[in-house]
Tab-separated table of C-alpha atoms and ligand atoms in Angstrom:
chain	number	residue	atom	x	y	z
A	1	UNK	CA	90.161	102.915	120.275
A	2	UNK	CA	91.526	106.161	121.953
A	3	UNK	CA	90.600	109.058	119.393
A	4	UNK	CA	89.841	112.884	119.123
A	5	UNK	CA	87.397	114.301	116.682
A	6	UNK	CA	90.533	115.275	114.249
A	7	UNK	CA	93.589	114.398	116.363
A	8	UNK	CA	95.995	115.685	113.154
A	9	UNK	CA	94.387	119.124	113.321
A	10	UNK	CA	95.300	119.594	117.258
A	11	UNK	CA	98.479	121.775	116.384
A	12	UNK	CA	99.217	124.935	115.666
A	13	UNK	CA	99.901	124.310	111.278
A	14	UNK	CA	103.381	125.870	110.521
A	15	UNK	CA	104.866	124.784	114.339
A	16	UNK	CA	108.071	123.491	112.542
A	17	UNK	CA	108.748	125.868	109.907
A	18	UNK	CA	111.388	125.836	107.746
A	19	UNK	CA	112.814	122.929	109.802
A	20	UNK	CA	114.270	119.556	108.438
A	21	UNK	CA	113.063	116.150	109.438
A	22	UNK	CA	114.577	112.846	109.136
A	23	UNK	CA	112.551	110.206	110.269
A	24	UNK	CA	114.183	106.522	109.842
A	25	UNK	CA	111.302	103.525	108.572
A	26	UNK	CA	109.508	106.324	107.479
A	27	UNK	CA	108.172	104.627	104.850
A	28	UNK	CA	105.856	102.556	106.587
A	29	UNK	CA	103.630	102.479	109.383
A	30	UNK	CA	103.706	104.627	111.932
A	31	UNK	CA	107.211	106.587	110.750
A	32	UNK	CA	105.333	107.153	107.806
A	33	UNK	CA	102.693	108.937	109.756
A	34	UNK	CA	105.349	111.006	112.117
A	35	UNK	CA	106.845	112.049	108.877
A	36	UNK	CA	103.359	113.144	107.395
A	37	UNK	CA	102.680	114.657	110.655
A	38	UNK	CA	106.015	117.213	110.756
A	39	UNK	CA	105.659	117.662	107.396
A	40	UNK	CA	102.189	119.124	107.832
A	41	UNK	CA	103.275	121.160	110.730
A	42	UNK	CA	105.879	123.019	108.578
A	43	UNK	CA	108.549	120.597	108.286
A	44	UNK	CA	110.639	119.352	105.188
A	45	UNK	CA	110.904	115.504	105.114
A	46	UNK	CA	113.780	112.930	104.647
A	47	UNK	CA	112.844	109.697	105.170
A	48	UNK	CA	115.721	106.404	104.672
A	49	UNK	CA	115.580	102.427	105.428
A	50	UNK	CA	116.715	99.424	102.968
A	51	UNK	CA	113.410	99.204	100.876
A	52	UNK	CA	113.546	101.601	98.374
A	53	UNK	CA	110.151	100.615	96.527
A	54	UNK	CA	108.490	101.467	99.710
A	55	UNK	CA	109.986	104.485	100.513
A	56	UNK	CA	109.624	106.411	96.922
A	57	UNK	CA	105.799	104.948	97.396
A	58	UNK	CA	105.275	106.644	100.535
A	59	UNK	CA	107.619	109.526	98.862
A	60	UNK	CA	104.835	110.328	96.303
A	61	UNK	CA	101.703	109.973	98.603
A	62	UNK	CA	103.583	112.748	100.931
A	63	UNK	CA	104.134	114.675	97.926
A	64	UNK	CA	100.706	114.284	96.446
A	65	UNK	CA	99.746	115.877	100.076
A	66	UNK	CA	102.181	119.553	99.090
A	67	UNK	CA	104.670	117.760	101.239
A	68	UNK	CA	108.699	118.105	100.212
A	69	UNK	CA	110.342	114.591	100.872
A	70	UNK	CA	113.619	113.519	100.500
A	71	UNK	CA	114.385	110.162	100.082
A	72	UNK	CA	117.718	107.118	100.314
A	73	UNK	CA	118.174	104.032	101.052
A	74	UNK	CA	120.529	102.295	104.248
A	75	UNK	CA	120.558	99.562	106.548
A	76	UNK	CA	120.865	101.505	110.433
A	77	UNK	CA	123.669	98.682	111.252
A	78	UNK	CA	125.688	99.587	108.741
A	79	UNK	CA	127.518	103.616	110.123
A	80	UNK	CA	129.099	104.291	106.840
A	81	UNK	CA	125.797	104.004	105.214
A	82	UNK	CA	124.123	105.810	107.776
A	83	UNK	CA	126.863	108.740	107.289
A	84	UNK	CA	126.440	108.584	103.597
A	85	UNK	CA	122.224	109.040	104.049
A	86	UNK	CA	122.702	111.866	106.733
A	87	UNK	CA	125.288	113.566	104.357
A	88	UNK	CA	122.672	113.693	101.656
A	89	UNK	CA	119.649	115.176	103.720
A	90	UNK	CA	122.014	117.781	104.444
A	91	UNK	CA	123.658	118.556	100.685
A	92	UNK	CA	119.969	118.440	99.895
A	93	UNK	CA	118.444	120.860	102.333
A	94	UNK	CA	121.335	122.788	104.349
A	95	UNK	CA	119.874	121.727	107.962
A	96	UNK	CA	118.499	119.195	110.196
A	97	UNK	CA	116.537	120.071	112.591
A	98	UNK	CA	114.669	116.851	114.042
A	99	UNK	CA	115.423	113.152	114.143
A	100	UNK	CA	112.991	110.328	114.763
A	101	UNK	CA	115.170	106.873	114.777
A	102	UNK	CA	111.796	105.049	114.269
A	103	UNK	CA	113.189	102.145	112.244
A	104	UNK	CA	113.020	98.653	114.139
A	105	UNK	CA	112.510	95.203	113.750
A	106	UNK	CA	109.979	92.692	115.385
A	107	UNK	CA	108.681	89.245	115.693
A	108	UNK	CA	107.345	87.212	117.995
A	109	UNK	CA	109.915	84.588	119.390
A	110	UNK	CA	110.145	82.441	123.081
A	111	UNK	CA	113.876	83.139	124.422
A	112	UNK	CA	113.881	79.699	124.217
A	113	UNK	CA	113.483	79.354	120.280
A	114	UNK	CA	114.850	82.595	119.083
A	115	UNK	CA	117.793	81.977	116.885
A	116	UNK	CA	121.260	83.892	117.941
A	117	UNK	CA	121.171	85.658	114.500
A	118	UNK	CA	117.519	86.927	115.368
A	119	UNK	CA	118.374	88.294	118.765
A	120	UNK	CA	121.349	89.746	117.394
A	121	UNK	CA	119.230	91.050	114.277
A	122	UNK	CA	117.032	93.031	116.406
A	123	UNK	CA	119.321	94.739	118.991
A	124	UNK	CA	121.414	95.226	116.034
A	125	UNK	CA	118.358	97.296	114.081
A	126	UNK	CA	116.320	98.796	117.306
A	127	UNK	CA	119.212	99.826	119.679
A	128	UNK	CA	122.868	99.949	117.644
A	129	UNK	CA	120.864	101.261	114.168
A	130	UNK	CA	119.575	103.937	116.839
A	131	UNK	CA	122.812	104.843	118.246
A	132	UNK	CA	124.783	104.923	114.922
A	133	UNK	CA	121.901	107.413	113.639
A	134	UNK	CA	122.080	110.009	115.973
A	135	UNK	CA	125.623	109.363	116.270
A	136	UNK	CA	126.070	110.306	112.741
A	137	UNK	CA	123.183	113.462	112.970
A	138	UNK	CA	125.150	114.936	115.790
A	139	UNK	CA	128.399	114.680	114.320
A	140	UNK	CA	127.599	116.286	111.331
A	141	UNK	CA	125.042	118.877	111.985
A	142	UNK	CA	123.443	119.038	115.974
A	143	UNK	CA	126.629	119.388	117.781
A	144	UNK	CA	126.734	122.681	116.194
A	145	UNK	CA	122.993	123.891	116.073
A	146	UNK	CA	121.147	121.541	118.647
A	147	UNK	CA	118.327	120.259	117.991
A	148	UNK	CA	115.708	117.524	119.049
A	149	UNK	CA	115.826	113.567	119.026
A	150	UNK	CA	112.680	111.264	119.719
A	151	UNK	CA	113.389	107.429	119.670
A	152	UNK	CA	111.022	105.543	119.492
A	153	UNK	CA	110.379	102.910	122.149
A	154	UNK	CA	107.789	100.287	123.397
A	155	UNK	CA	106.141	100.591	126.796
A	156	UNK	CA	106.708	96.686	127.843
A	157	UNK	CA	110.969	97.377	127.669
A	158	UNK	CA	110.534	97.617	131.670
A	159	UNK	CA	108.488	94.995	131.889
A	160	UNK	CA	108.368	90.769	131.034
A	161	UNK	CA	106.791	90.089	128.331
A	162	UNK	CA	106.823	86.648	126.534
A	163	UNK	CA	107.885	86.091	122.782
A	164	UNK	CA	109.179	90.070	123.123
A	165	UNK	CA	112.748	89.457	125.280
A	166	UNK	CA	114.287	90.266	122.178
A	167	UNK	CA	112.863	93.841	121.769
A	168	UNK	CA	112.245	94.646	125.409
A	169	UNK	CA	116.218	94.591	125.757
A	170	UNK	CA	116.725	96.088	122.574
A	171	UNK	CA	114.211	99.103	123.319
A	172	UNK	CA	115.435	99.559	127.206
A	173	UNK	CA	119.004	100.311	125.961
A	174	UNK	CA	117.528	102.617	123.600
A	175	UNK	CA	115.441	103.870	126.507
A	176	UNK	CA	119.351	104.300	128.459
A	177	UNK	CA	120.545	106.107	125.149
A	178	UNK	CA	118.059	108.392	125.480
A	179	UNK	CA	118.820	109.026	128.705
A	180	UNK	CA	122.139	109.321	128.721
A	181	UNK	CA	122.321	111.262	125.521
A	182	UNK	CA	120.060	113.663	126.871
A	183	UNK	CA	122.375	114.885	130.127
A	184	UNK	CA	125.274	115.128	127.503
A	185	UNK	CA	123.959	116.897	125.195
A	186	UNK	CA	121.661	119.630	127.021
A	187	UNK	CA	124.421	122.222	126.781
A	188	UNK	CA	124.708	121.492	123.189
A	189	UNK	CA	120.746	122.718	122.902
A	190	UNK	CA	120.241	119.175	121.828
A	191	UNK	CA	117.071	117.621	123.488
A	192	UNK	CA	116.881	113.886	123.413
A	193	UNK	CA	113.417	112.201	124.120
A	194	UNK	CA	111.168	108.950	123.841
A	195	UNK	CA	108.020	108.143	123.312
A	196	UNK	CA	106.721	104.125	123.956
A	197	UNK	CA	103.508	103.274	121.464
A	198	UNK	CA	101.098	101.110	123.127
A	199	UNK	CA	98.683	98.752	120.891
A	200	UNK	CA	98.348	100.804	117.567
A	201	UNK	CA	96.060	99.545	114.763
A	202	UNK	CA	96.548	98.587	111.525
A	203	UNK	CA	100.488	98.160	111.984
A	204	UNK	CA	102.730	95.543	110.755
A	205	UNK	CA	103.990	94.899	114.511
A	206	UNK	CA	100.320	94.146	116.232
A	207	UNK	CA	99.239	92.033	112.658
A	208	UNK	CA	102.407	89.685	113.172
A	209	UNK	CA	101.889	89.348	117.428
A	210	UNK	CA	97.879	88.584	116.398
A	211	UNK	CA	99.167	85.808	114.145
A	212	UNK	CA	101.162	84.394	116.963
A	213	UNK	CA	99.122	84.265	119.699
A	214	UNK	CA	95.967	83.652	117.711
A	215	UNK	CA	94.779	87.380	119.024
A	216	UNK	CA	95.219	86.417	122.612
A	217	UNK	CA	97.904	89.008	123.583
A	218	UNK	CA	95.952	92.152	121.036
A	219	UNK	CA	92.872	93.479	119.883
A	220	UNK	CA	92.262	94.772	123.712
A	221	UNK	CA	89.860	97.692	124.534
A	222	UNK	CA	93.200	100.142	124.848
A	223	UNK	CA	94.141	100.215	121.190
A	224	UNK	CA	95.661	103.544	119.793
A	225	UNK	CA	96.244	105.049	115.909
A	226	UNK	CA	99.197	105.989	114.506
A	227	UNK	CA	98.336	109.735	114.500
A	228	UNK	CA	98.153	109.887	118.405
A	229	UNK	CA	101.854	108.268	117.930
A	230	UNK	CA	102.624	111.277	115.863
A	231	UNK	CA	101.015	113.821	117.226
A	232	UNK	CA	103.725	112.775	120.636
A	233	UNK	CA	106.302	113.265	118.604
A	234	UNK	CA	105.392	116.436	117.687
A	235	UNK	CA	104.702	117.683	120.944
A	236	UNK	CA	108.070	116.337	121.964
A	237	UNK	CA	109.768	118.443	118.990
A	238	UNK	CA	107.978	121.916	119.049
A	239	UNK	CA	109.116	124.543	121.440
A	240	UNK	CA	105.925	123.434	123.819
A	241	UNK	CA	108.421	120.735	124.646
A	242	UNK	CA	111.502	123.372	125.129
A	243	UNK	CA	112.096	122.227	128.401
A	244	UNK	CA	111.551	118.433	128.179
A	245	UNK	CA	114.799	116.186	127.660
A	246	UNK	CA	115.713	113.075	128.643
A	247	UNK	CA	112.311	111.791	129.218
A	248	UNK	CA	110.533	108.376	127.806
A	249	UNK	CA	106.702	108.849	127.248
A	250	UNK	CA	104.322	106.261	127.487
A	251	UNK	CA	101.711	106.725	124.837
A	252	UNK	CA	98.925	103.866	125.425
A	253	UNK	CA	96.072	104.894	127.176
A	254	UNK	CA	97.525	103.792	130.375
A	255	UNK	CA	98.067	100.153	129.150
A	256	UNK	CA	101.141	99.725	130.288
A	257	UNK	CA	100.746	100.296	133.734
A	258	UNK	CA	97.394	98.257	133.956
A	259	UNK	CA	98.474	95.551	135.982
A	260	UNK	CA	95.994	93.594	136.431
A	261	UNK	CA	93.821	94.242	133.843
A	262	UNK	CA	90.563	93.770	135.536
A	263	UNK	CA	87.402	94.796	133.356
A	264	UNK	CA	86.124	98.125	134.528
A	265	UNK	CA	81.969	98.873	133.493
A	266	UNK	CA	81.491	101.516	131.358
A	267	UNK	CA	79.906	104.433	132.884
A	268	UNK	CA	76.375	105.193	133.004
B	301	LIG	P1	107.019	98.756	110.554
B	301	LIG	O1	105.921	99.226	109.665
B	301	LIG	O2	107.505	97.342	110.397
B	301	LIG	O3	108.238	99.771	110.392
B	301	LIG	C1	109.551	99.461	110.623
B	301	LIG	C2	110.384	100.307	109.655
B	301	LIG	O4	111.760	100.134	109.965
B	301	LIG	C3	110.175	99.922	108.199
B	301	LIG	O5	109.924	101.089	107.445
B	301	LIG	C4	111.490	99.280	107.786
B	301	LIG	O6	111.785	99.583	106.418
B	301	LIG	C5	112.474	99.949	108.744
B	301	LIG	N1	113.630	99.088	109.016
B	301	LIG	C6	113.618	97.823	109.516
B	301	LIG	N2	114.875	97.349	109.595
B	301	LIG	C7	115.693	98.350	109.136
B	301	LIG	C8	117.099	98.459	108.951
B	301	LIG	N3	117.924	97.449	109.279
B	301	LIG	N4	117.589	99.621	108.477
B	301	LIG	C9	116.772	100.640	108.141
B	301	LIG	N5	115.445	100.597	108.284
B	301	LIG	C10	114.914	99.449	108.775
B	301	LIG	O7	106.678	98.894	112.095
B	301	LIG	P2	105.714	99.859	112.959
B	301	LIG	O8	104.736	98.978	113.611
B	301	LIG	O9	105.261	101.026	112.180
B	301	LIG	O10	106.738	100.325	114.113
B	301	LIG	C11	107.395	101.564	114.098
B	301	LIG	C12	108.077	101.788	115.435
B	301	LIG	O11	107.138	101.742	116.511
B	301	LIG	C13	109.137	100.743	115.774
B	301	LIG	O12	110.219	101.373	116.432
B	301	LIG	C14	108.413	99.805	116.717
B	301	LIG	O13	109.296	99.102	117.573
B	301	LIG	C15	107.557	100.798	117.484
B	301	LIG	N6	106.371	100.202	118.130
B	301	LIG	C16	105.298	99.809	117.386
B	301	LIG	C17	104.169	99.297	118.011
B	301	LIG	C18	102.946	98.874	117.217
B	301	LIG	O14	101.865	98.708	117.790
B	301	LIG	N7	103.055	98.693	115.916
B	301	LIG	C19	104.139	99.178	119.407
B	301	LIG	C20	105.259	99.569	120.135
B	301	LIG	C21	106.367	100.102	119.481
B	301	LIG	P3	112.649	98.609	105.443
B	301	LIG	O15	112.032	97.261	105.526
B	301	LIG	O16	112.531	99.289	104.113
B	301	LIG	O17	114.063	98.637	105.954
């Protein structure tokens, strides 16, 4: 487990004041936790996927921390409901500052026995959902007054993994729309960033690969928490990160470019 004596006290407290976050999934898992994050570094929250049960839930618990959250419901396929979300954060608050398009889907399937309608499902969530979010935030607010964009990755999207083809192609395009977006928009102010979780406990995502592989593929020394997650995302949105576009982080523990995973001995 990689952790830090109190890894959601390493920032400076009111690093985003008065700045507007809108963090998609943020209702679970580890959105939930980038969106407590911001919000205890200054920020004012908006959080938006299809469950709304889940979303006022996590809603209050922010709240019951001092924590101002706004909150709507929208599939990321769908742009016009996207628009209509986006529209609200800003009737609501005036600005948007930050955007985290954290919402994704996942399970484990074989190429060979994932259905069209799943592959299609999950590029359709993890890299259009993506696009028509920060499509819509830039049209009606960044273009104007910058601002800064994390997606959220996974470190294997360069790599072959099995029962992941699905999200591995889904999270490298979002990797290219990163990119891409990035070199457009740097004139605009706009700063466009990834960051790729490794392992991280006590997530829906790691529970449902464990259940597939029978805990073959998980549970390895190099497992991280949702707050080191976060606390990447903040980094990549605070003005320590002013001069950092374009780039996808690797947060893991060094995971991901482990390749052959030989067992070290512990020191001493
Ligand atoms: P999670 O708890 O399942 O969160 C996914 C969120 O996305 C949910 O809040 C869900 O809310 C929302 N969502 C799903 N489909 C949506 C849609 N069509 N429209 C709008 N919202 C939608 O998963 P997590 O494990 O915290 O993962 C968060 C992010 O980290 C994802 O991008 C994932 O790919 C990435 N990641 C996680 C791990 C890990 O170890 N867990 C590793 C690598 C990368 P609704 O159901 O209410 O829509």
């Amino acid at each position: 487990m990689v952790t830090a004596p109190d890894a959601s006290r390493v920032f400076q407290e009111d690093l985003l004041k008065e700045q507007v976050a809108f963090v998609t999934g943020g209702g679970t898992g580890i959105g939930k936790e980038i969106a407590r994050t911001l919000g205890r570094h200054g920020a004012r929250l908006a959080i938006a996927s299809r469950k709304r049960e889940s979303l006022e839930l996590a809603a209050r618990e922010l709240e019951s921390e001092g924590l101002e959250c706004f909150v709507d419901t929208c599939d990321v396929r769908e742009p016009e409901e996207v628009e209509r979300v986006v529209a609200g954060i800003l009737a609501h608050y005036g600005r948007l500052d930050v955007l985290v398009n954290n919402a994704a889907g996942n399970f484990p399937a074989s190429v060979r026995n994932i259905s069209y309608n799943g592959f299609k499902s999950i590029v359709g969530i993890d890299l259009i959902g993506t696009y028509n979010v920060t499509k819509a935030v830039f049209e009606a607010r960044l273009k104007d007054h910058g601002g800064k964009v994390v997606n959220i990755s996974a470190p294997f999207s360069g790599m072959g993994v099995a029962l992941q083809a699905h999200v591995a192609a889904a999270k490298m395009g979002v990797d290219a729309l990163t990119r891409s977006c990035a070199v457009e928009w740097a004139p605009l102010g706009i700063r466009v960033n990834g960051v790729a979780p490794g392992q991280v406990a006590d997530t829906e995502g790691v529970a449902r690969f464990e259940a597939a592989t029978g805990g073959a593929a998980t549970g390895g020394p190099i497992v991280g928490t949702k707050q080191d997650i976060a606390n990447a995302v903040l980094f990549l949105v605070s003005d320590a990160a002013r001069f950092v576009s374009g780039q996808v982080f690797s947060v893991d523990g060094a995971a991901s470019i482990d390749m052959l995973k030989i067992p070290v001995e512990p020191p001493g």
